[in-house]
Every structure is written in structure tokens, then in C-alpha cells.
Coordinates of C-alpha atoms in Angstrom, one line a residue:
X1 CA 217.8 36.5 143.8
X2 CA 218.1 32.6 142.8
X3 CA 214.9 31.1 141.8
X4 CA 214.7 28.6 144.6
X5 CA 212.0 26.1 142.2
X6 CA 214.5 26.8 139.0
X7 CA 216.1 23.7 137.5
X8 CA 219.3 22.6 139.4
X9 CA 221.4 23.4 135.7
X10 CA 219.7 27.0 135.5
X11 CA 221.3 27.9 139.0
X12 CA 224.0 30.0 139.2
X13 CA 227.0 28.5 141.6
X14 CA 229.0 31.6 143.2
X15 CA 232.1 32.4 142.5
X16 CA 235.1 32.4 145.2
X17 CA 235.8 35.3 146.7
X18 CA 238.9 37.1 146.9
X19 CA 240.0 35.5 150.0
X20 CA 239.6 32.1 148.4
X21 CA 241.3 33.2 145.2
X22 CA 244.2 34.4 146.8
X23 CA 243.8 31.0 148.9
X24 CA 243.6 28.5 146.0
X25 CA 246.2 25.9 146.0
X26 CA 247.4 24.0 143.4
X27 CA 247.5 20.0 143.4
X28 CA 251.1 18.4 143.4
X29 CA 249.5 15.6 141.1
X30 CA 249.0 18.5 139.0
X31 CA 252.2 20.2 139.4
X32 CA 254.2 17.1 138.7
X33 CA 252.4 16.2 136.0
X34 CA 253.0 19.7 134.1
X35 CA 256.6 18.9 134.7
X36 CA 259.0 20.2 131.6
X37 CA 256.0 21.3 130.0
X38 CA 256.3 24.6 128.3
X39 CA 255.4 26.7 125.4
X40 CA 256.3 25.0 122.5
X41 CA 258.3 22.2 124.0
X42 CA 259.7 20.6 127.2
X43 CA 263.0 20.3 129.3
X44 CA 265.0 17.1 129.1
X45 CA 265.6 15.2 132.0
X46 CA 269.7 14.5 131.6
X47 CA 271.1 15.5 135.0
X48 CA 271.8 12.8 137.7
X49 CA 273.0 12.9 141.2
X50 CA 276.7 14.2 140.2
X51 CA 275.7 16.8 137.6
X52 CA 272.8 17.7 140.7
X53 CA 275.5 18.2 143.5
X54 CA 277.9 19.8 141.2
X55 CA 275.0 22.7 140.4
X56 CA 274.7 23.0 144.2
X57 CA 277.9 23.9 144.9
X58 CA 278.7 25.8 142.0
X59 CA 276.2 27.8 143.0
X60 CA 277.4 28.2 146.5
X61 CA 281.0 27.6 146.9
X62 CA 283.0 30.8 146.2
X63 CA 280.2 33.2 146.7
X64 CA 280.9 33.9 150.2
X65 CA 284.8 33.0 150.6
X66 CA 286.4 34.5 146.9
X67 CA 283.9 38.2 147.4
X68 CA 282.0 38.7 150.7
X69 CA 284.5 37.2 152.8
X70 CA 285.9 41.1 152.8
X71 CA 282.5 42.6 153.7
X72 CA 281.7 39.9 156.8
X73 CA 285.1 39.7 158.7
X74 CA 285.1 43.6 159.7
X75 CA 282.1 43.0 161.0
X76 CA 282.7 40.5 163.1
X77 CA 286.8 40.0 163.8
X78 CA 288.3 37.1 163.8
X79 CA 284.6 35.6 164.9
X80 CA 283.8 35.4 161.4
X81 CA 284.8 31.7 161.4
X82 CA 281.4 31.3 164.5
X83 CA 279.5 33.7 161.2
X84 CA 279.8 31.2 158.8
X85 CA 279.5 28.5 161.3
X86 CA 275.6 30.0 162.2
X87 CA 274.9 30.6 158.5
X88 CA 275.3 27.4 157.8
X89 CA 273.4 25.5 160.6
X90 CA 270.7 28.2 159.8
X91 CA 270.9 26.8 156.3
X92 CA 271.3 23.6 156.9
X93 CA 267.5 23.7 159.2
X94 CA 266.0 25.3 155.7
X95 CA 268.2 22.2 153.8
X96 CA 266.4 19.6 155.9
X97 CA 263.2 21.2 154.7
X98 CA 264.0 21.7 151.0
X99 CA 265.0 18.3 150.9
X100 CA 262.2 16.7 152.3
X101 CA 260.0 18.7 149.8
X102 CA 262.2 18.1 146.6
X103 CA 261.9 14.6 147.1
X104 CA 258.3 14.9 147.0
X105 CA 257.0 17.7 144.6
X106 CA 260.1 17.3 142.0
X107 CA 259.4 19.9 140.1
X108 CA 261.3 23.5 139.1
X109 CA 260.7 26.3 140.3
X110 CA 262.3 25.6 144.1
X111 CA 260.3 27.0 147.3
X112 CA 257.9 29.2 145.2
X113 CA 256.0 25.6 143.6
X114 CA 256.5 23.7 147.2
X115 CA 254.6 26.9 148.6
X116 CA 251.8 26.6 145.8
X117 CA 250.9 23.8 146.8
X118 CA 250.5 24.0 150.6
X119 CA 250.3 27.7 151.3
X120 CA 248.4 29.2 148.5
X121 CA 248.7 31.4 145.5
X122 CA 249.2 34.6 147.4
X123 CA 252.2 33.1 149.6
X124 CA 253.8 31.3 146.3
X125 CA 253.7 35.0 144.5
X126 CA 255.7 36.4 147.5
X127 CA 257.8 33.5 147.3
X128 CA 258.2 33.6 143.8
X129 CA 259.2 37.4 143.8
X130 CA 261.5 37.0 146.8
X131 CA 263.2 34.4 144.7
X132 CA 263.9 36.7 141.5
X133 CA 265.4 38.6 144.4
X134 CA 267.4 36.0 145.5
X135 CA 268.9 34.7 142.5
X136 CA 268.6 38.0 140.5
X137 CA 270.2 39.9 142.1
X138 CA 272.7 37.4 143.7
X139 CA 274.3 37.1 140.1
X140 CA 274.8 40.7 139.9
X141 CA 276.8 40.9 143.0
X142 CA 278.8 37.5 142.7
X143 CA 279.6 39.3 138.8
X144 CA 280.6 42.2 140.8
X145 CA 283.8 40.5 142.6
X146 CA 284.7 38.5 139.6
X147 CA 285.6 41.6 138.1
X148 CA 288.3 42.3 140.9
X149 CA 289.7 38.5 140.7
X150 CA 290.1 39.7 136.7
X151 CA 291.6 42.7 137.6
X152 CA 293.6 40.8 139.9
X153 CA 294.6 38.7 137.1
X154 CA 295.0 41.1 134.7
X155 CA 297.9 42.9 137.2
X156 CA 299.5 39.6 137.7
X157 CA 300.3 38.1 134.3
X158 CA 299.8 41.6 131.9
X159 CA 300.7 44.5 134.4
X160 CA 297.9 46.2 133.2
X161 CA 294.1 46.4 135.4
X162 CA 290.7 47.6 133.7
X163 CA 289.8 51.0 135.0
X164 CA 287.6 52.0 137.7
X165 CA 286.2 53.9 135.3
X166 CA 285.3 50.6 133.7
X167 CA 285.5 48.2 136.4
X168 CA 283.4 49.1 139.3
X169 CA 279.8 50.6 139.6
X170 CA 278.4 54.0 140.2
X171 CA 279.0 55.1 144.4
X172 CA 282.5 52.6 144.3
X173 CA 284.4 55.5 141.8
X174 CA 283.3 54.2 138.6
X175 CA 281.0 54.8 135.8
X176 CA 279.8 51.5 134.8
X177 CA 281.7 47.8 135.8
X178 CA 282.3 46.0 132.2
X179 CA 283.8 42.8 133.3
X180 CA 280.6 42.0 135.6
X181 CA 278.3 42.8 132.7
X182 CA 280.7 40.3 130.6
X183 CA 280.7 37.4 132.8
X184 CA 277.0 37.5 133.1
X185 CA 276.8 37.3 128.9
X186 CA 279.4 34.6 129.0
X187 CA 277.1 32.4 131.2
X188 CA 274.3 33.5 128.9
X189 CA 275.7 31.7 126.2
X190 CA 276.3 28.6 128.0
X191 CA 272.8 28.0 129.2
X192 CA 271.5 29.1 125.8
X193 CA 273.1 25.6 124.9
X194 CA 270.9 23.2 126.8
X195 CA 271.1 22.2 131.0
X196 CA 273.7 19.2 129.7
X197 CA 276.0 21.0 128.5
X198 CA 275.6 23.5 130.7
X199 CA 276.1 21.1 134.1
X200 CA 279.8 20.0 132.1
X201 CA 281.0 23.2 132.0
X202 CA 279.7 23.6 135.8
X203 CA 281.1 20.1 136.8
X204 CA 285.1 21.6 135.3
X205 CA 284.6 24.9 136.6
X206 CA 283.7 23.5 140.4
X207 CA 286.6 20.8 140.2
X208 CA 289.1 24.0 140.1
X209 CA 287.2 26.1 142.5
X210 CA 287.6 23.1 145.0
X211 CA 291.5 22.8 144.3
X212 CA 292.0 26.6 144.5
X213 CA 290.5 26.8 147.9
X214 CA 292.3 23.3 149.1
X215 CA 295.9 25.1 147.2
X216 CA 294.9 28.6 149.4
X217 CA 294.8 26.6 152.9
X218 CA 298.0 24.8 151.9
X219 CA 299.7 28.3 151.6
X220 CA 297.9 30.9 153.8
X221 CA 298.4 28.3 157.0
X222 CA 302.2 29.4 156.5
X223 CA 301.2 32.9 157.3
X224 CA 299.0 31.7 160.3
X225 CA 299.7 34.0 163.1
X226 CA 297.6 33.0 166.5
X227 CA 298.2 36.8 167.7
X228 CA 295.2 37.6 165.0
X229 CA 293.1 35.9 167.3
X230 CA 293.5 37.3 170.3
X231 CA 290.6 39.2 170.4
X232 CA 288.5 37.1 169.0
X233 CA 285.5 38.6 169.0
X234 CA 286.1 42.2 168.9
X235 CA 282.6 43.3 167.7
X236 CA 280.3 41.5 169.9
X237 CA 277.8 38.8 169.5
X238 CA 276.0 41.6 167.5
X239 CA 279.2 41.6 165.2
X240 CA 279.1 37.8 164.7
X241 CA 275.1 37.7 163.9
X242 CA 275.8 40.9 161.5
X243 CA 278.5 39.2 159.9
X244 CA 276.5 36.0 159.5
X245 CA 273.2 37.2 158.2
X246 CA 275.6 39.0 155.3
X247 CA 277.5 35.6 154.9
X248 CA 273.6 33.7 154.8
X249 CA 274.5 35.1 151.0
X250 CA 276.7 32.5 150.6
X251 CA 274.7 29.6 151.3
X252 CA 272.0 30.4 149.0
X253 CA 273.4 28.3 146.0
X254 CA 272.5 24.7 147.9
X255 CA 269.0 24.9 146.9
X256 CA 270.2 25.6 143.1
X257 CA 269.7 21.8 142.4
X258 CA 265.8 22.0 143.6
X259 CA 265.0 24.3 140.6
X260 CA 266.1 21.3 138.6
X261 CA 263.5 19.4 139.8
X262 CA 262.5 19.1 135.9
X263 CA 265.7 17.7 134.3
X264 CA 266.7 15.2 136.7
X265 CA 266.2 11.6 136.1
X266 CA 265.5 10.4 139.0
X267 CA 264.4 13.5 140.9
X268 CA 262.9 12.1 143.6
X269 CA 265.6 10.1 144.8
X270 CA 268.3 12.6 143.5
X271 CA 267.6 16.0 144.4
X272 CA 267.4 15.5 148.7
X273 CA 271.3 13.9 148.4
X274 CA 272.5 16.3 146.0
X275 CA 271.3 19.0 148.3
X276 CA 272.5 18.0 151.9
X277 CA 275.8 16.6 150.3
X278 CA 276.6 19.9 148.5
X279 CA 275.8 22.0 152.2
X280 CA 278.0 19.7 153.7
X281 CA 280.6 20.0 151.4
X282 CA 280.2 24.2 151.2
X283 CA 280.2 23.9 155.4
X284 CA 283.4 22.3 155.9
X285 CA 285.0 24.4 153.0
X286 CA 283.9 27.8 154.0
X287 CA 284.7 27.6 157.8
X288 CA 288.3 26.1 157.1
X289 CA 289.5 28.8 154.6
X290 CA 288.1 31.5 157.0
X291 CA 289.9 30.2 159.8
X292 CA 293.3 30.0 158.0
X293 CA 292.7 33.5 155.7
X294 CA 292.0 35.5 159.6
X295 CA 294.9 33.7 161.0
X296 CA 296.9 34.6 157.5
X297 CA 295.8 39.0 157.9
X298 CA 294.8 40.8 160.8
X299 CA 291.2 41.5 160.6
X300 CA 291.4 45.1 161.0
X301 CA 293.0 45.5 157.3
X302 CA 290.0 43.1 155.7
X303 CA 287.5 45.3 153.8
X304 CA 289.9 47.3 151.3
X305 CA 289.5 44.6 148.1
X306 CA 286.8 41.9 146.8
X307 CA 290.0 39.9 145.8
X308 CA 291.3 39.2 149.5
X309 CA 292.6 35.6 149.0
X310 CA 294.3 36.7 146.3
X311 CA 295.8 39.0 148.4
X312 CA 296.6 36.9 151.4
X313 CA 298.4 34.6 149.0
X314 CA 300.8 37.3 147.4
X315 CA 301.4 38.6 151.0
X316 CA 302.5 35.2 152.5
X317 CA 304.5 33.8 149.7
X318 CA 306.3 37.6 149.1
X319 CA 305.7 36.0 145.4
X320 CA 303.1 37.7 143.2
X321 CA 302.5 34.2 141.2
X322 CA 300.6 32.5 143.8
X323 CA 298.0 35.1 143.9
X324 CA 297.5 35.8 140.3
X325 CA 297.4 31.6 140.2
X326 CA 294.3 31.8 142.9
X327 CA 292.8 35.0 140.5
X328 CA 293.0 32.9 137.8
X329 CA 291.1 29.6 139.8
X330 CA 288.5 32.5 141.3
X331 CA 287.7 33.9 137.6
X332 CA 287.2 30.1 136.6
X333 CA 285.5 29.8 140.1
X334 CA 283.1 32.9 140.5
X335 CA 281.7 32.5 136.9
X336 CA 280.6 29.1 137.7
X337 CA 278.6 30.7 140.7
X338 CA 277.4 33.1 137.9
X339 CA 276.0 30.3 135.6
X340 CA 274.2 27.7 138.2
X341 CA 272.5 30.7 140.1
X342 CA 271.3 32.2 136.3
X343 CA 270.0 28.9 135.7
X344 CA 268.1 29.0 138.8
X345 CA 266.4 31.9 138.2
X346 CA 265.3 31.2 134.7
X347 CA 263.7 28.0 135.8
X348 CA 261.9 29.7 138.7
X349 CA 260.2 32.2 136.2
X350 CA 259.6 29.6 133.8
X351 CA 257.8 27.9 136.2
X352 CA 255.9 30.9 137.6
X353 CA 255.5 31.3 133.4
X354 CA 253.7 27.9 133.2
X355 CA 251.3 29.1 136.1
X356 CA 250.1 31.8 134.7
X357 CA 251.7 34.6 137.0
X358 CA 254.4 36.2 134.7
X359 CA 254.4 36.4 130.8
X360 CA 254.8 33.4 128.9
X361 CA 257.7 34.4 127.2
X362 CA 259.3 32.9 130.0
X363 CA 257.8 29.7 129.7
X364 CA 259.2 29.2 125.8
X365 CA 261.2 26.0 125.4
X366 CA 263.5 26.0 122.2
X367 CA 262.8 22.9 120.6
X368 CA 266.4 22.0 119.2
X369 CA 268.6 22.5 122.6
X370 CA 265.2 22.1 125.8
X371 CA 266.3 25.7 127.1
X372 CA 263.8 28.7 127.6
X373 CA 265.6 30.8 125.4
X374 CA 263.6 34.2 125.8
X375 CA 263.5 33.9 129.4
X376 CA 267.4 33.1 129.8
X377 CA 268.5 36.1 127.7
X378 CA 266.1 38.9 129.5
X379 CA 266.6 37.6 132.4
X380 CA 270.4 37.6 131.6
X381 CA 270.2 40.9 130.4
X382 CA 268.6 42.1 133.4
X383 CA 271.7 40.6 136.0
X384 CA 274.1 42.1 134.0
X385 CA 272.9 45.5 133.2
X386 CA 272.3 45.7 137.3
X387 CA 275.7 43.7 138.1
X388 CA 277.3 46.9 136.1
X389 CA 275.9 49.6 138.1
X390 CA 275.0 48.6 141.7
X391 CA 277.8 48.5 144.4
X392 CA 278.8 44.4 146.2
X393 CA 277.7 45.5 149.9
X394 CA 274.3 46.3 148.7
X395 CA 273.3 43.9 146.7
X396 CA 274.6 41.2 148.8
X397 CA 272.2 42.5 151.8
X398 CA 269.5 42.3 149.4
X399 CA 269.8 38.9 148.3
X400 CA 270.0 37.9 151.9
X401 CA 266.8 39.1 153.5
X402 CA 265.1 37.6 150.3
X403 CA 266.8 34.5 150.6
X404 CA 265.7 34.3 154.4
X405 CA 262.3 34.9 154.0
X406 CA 262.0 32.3 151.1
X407 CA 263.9 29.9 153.4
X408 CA 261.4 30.7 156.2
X409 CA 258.3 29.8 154.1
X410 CA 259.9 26.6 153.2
X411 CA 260.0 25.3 156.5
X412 CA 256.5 26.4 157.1
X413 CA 255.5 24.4 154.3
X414 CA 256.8 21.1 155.5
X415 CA 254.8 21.3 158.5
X416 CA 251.5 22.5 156.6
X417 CA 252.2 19.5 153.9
X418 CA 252.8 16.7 156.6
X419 CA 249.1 17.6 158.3
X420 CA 247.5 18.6 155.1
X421 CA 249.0 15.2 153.0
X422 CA 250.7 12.9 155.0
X423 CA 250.1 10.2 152.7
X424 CA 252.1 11.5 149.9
X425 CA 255.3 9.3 149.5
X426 CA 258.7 11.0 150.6
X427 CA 261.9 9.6 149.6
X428 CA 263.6 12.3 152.7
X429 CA 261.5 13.4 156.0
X430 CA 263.0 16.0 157.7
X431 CA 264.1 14.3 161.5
X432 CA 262.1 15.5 164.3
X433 CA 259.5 17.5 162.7
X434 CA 258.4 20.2 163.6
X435 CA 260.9 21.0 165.8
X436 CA 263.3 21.5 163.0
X437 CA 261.4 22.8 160.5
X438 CA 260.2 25.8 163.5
X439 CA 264.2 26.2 164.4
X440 CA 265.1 27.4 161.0
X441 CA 262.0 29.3 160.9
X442 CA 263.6 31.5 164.1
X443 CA 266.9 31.1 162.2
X444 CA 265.6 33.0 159.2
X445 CA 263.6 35.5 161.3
X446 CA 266.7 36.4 163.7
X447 CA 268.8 36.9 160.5
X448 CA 266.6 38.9 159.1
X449 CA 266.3 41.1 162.1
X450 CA 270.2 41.4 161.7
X451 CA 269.9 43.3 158.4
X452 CA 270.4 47.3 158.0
X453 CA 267.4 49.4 158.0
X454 CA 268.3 50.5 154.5
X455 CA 268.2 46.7 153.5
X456 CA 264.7 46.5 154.8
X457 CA 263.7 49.7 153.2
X458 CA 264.7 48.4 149.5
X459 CA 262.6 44.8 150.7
X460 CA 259.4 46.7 151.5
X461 CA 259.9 48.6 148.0
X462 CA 260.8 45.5 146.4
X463 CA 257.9 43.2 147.8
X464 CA 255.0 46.7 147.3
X465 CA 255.9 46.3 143.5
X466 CA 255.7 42.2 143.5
X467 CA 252.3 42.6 145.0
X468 CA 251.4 45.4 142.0
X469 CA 252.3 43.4 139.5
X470 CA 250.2 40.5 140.9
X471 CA 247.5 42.0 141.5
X472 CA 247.5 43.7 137.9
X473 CA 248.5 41.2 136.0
X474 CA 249.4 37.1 138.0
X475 CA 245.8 37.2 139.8
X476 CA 243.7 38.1 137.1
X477 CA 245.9 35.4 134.0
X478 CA 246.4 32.6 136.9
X479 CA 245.6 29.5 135.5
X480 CA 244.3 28.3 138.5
X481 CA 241.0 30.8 137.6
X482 CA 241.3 30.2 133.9
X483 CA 241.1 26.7 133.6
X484 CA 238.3 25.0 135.5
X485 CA 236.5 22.0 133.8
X486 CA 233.8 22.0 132.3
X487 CA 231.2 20.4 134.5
X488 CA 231.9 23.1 137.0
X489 CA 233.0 26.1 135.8
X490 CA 232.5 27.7 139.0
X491 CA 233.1 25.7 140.9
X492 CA 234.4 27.3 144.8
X493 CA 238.3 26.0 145.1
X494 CA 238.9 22.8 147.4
X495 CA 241.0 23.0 150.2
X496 CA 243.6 21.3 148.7
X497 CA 243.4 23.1 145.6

């Protein structure tokens, strides 16, 4: 018992519970100042509003329309077109939200920092591991359909086409899918050079995926037949929200620029344009090339390849050059997808790395080129090696339903934020908050709800080993309990920390 007459620096201050610890929040003065701070060095803010938007929609752009446009449209008919249409305005509600809070707590590590600081350390673990989800695993299934475009490629110019045996995973009649593993490497390499040069290769790679899908319109509208619409939606409104909730997949790339919070020069003015231009852009794109590649092929006979366009284009032109030409754009176009949304994730751990929550190997900056080296070839490693031996349809689904529920916490967090500091400067506000922010909450949740039971299955396993390895390791090395000042070394955690 305290000895109530002992001197006040001879008491003993309790410490926070659990409750608080899992609570504790951590200051955005704090988490932009540790901006580019790593072990043994710091990223090197060199990308502006161009190299910013360019990430964003090489990150997006060709995910949904080169390789899941084959898994959505026999799901929903010709009503894909209204899929990609709700996908999008559900992304663009969580945009709003990520812009608002890019502009003002620049930093990497996307929605799991913004929900550090406003939700606590609990909620930004979730986040965080819903995140690797996200981006993990996205890589591995965007890796997967680059492999058919190569095939498609390979058929086109060669004659020849890698095995199954060698080109698709274990449950799709192969053994082990080479060319996924070997784009996944190839965009290793890249990003082991430094974030500058690894935005110009992005920035090339973009420009042709833009003109490949501009070049498909100006062909497949010649094959447009308004018979393949004349059940337009087939499937039901269930079909459509199905479909979209698999195409949500596709939209994931516009927050890409957010975990570049860190190597943008002018972050705070930079990062809320570069991600509502590059969802605009991505929008208009996506719903024009599904409208004309539905009006090019009945929808019934969708499904059979990753490489539809490819397909469309040979069909409509009798010619087999203008598809191998749009293989060749989607193996340029894919791989750039491949390289922004790797770059992602390895600034999301080595944020999560500078907290305290995951190893620091993943914080380690090399000095000479401002990359996390470590971190970029695991992590790598990791993609590819699962890219190689897990079918498209399931890893897509996967990447979704974490996707949503990172979304959904991001529009929580603008709300908390605004009540809990509406004095911080913001250089974007999201227009009638909360009413916004709440919609794409709903958005997210009804998406989710729209997912197989299998896909929620391999969530719950997914998110019962993030809280494991939390609770084993994040809690107890968080530097949020390892760092407290000196003068109060106890001290219980403030509200807003």
C-alpha cells in the first residue's frame, strides 16, 4: 500500500492498464516529425505531384480491366459497367477521406499511421495487418494475370506459350506459375534502386498502359454489338454488388501515393490532388473499356482467360497482331501495377518498423540509394513465392475485404480527427462531413457483406494471427511503452497520445 506521508518522488505512479495501452495514441507532431527517419538513414523527398499521380494510377489502372475484368463480368452480365461504376463511387467516399488525412498527417504508412493517431494502437495494428493484406497479396494476384498477357505474347510473336505446368498455380493445372514469380523480382530490382528512379520507370510504364486501353476502345467499338446488352442485367442486383465488391480490387492502387507521404516535396499540398485526380482518371477509364469490351463478346463466354482484351482484339480485327500488340502494352502495363503496389507495401511495414510493431529489419534505409533494402527484398520474396502458387479468383477476394475494412477505418478516422483536433491545418476537408465520411463507411461494410463465405473464413484466419503476433511481439516492443521521458516514466497515456 502507498505510504500516503512518503515524499511525492518516493511514490510510485501506476502504470496504464491494458485497456489504455491498447488505447494509446500517437501524436501527429510526433509522427511527422519521425518522417523518413529509419535505421541507419532516411528517405529522400524527390517525388512531386506528377511522379505522385503517376504512382496512383499505376497502381490502379490495369488491375481490374487487363485481369479481373474476366472474373467480375460473369457475375454480373453486361451490368458489370453499373459494378465498376459502384466500386468506384465507393472508392471515391474512402478518397475524399484519404485525402483529407494525407494533407494533414503526410507521412508513410497510408491508413494504418492516420489510424494511430486518432484511433489507437490496437485499431492501427488491425489496420496495419489488413494493409499487408491488401497490398501483399494484391501483387500476387495482379503477377498472376501478367503471366497470361506473356503467354499471350509469347503465342503472338514466337508461337510458342510457357506451360501450365510452369505458368499457372497449384488448383488452375499447374505446378508452380514462373512468370508471376518473375515479374515480382523484376520490380524488386527497380525499387532496390531508390523511389526516383523507381517513379520514371512508373511514369513510362503508365503512359503505355493509358494508350493501350485508349488503342483497345478505338478497335473493340468496331465489334460493338447492342444485342450483348439486351439483358442487361442477367444476374440480379445481387450479380452487380458481387461483381463490384470483386472489382473494389481494382481501385485499391489510388491510395498508393498516401504511403509516399515521406518522399514527397510538398506533401501536404501534393498528395490530396494526386489522389482524387488519379481516381478520376481510373473511373472514367475503367467504365469506358468495360462498356465497349461487353458490347465487343457476349458475356456468357467471359471467364475462360485472364488475357480477355487481348482476346477481344484478335476476335474483332480476325488479325492476331492487334492482340499480341495489346499483350505486349498489358505486360508493360501489369508490371507497373506490380511495382507501385510493392512499393506500397514496403513503406507501410517500414513504417509500422519505425513504431515498434514489426522487426526493424524493415525499417533499414540504405544509405547510398534512401530505399529499405531488407524490407523490399522479403517482402518481395514473400509476393512472389505466393503469386506462384495461389490461384487469381482467390487472391483477388482477399485483397478486397482487406482493402474494405482499411478503407472503412479511414473514414472513421476523419470524423474522430475533426472532433478530437480541429485545429490542425488541412490543405483538403472532405465536403459535408460526416455525411460522407459515414456513406463510405456503409459502402465498405455492404461490400464486404458481398464477399464469399470462404473469403471471410481466410479474413478471420488472417486477422487471429495479426492479433498473435501483436500481442507476442508489437505490444510488448511498441515504442509508444518504451520511450517515455524521463520525468515521468509512468506516466498514464493522454488522450491524445
Amino acid at each position: 500500500m502507498l505510504d500516503q506521508g512518503a515524499p511525492p518522488h518516493h511514490r510510485t505512479t501506476p502504470s496504464p492498464g491494458l485497456g489504455a495501452r491498447l488505447m494509446r495514441r500517437k501524436p501527429v507532431e510526433r509522427l511527422v516529425a519521425e518522417g523518413g527517419q529509419g535505421e541507419g538513414g532516411s528517405l529522400r523527398r524527390t517525388l512531386g505531384l506528377w511522379q505522385l499521380t503517376m504512382i496512383s494510377i499505376g497502381a490502379t489502372l490495369g488491375t481490374g480491366i487487363f485481369v479481373v475484368l474476366g472474373e467480375a463480368v460473369p457475375k454480373a452480365g453486361p451490368a458489370v459497367t453499373l459494378s465498376f461504376v459502384i466500386a468506384g463511387l465507393t472508392a471515391l467516399f474512402s478518397a475524399l477521406s484519404y485525402a483529407e488525412l494525407a494533407g494533414t498527417i503526410p507521412v508513410s504508412g497510408s491508413s494504418y499511421s492516420y489510424a494511430y493517431a486518432t484511433l489507437g494502437e490496437l485499431v492501427a495494428w488491425v489496420c496495419g495487418w489488413c494493409l499487408l493484406l491488401e497490398y501483399g497479396v494484391s501483387v500476387a494476384a495482379v503477377a498472376v494475370g501478367w503471366g497470361q498477357y506473356l503467354n499471350e505474347l509469347l503465342d503472338g510473336t514466337l508461337g510458342v506459350t510457357i506451360p501450365d505446368a510452369l505458368s499457372a498455380p497449384p488448383g488452375d493445372g499447374g505446378i508452380f506459375n514462373l512468370p508471376a514469380l518473375i515479374v515480382v523480382l523484376l520490380a524488386m530490382a527497380f525499387l532496390l534502386g531508390g523511389a526516383r528512379e523507381s517513379a520514371r520507370a512508373n511514369t513510362v510504364m503508365v503512359v503505355v498502359k493509358i494508350g493501350a486501353l485508349v488503342l483497345f476502345c478505338a478497335i473493340g467499338i468496331q465489334g460493338f454489338r447492342s444485342g450483348n446488352y439486351a439483358h442487361f442485367m442477367p444476374l440480379g442486383m445481387a450479380g452487380v454488388s458481387a461483381a463490384g465488391a470483386t472489382l473494389f480490387f481494382s481501385y485499391i492502387g489510388f491510395d498508393a501515393a498516401s504511403t509516399a507521404g515521406e518522399e514527397a516535396k510538398n506533401a501536404q499540398r501534393d498528395l490530396p490532388r494526386a489522389i482524387m485526380l488519379s481516381l478520376v482518371i481510373v473511373t472514367a477509364l475503367y467504365v469506358l473499356v468495360a462498356a465497349v469490351a461487353v458490347g465487343a463478346k457476349p458475356w456468357e463466354r467471359f471467364g475462360d482467360s485472364e488475357a480477355a482484351l487481348a482476346q477481344i482484339m484478335r476476335e474483332v480485327t480476325g488479325q492476331s497482331f492487334w492482340g499480341t500488340l495489346l499483350a505486349a502494352c498489358a505486360v508493360i502495363a501489369i508490371a507497373s501495377v506490380v511495382l507501385t503496389v510493392l512499393y506500397g507495401q514496403t513503406r507501410i511495414l517500414f513504417a509500422m518498423s519505425r513504431d515498434g510493431l514489426v522487426p526493424k529489419v524493415f525499417g533499414r534505409v540504405h544509405p547510398k540509394t534512401g530505399a529499405p533494402r531488407a524490407n523490399t527484398v522479403i517482402v518481395s520474396l514473400f509476393c512472389g513465392v505466393l503469386a506462384a502458387a495461389i490461384p487469381l479468383g482467390q487472391l483477388a477476394d482477399a485483397t478486397s475485404i482487406g482493402t474494405l475494412f482499411a478503407f472503412g477505418l479511414v473514414n472513421i478516422a476523419v470524423v474522430v480527427l475533426r472532433r478530437t483536433r480541429p485545429e490542425m491545418p488541412r490543405t483538403f476537408r472532405v465536403p459535408l462531413s460526416p455525411v460522407l465520411p459515414v456513406l463510405g463507411l456503409g459502402f465498405c461494410v455492404w461490400m464486404m457483406g458481398s464477399l464469399s463465405a470462404v473469403t471471410w473464413v481466410v479474413f478471420g484466419v488472417w486477422m487471429a494471427a495479426g492479433l498473435v503476433f501483436y500481442f507476442l511481439y508489437g505490444h510488448r516492443r511498441s515504442r509508444l511503452s518504451t520511450t517515455a521521458t524521463p520525468a515521468t516514466p509512468a506516466s498514464p497515456v493522454s488522450p491524445e497520445s
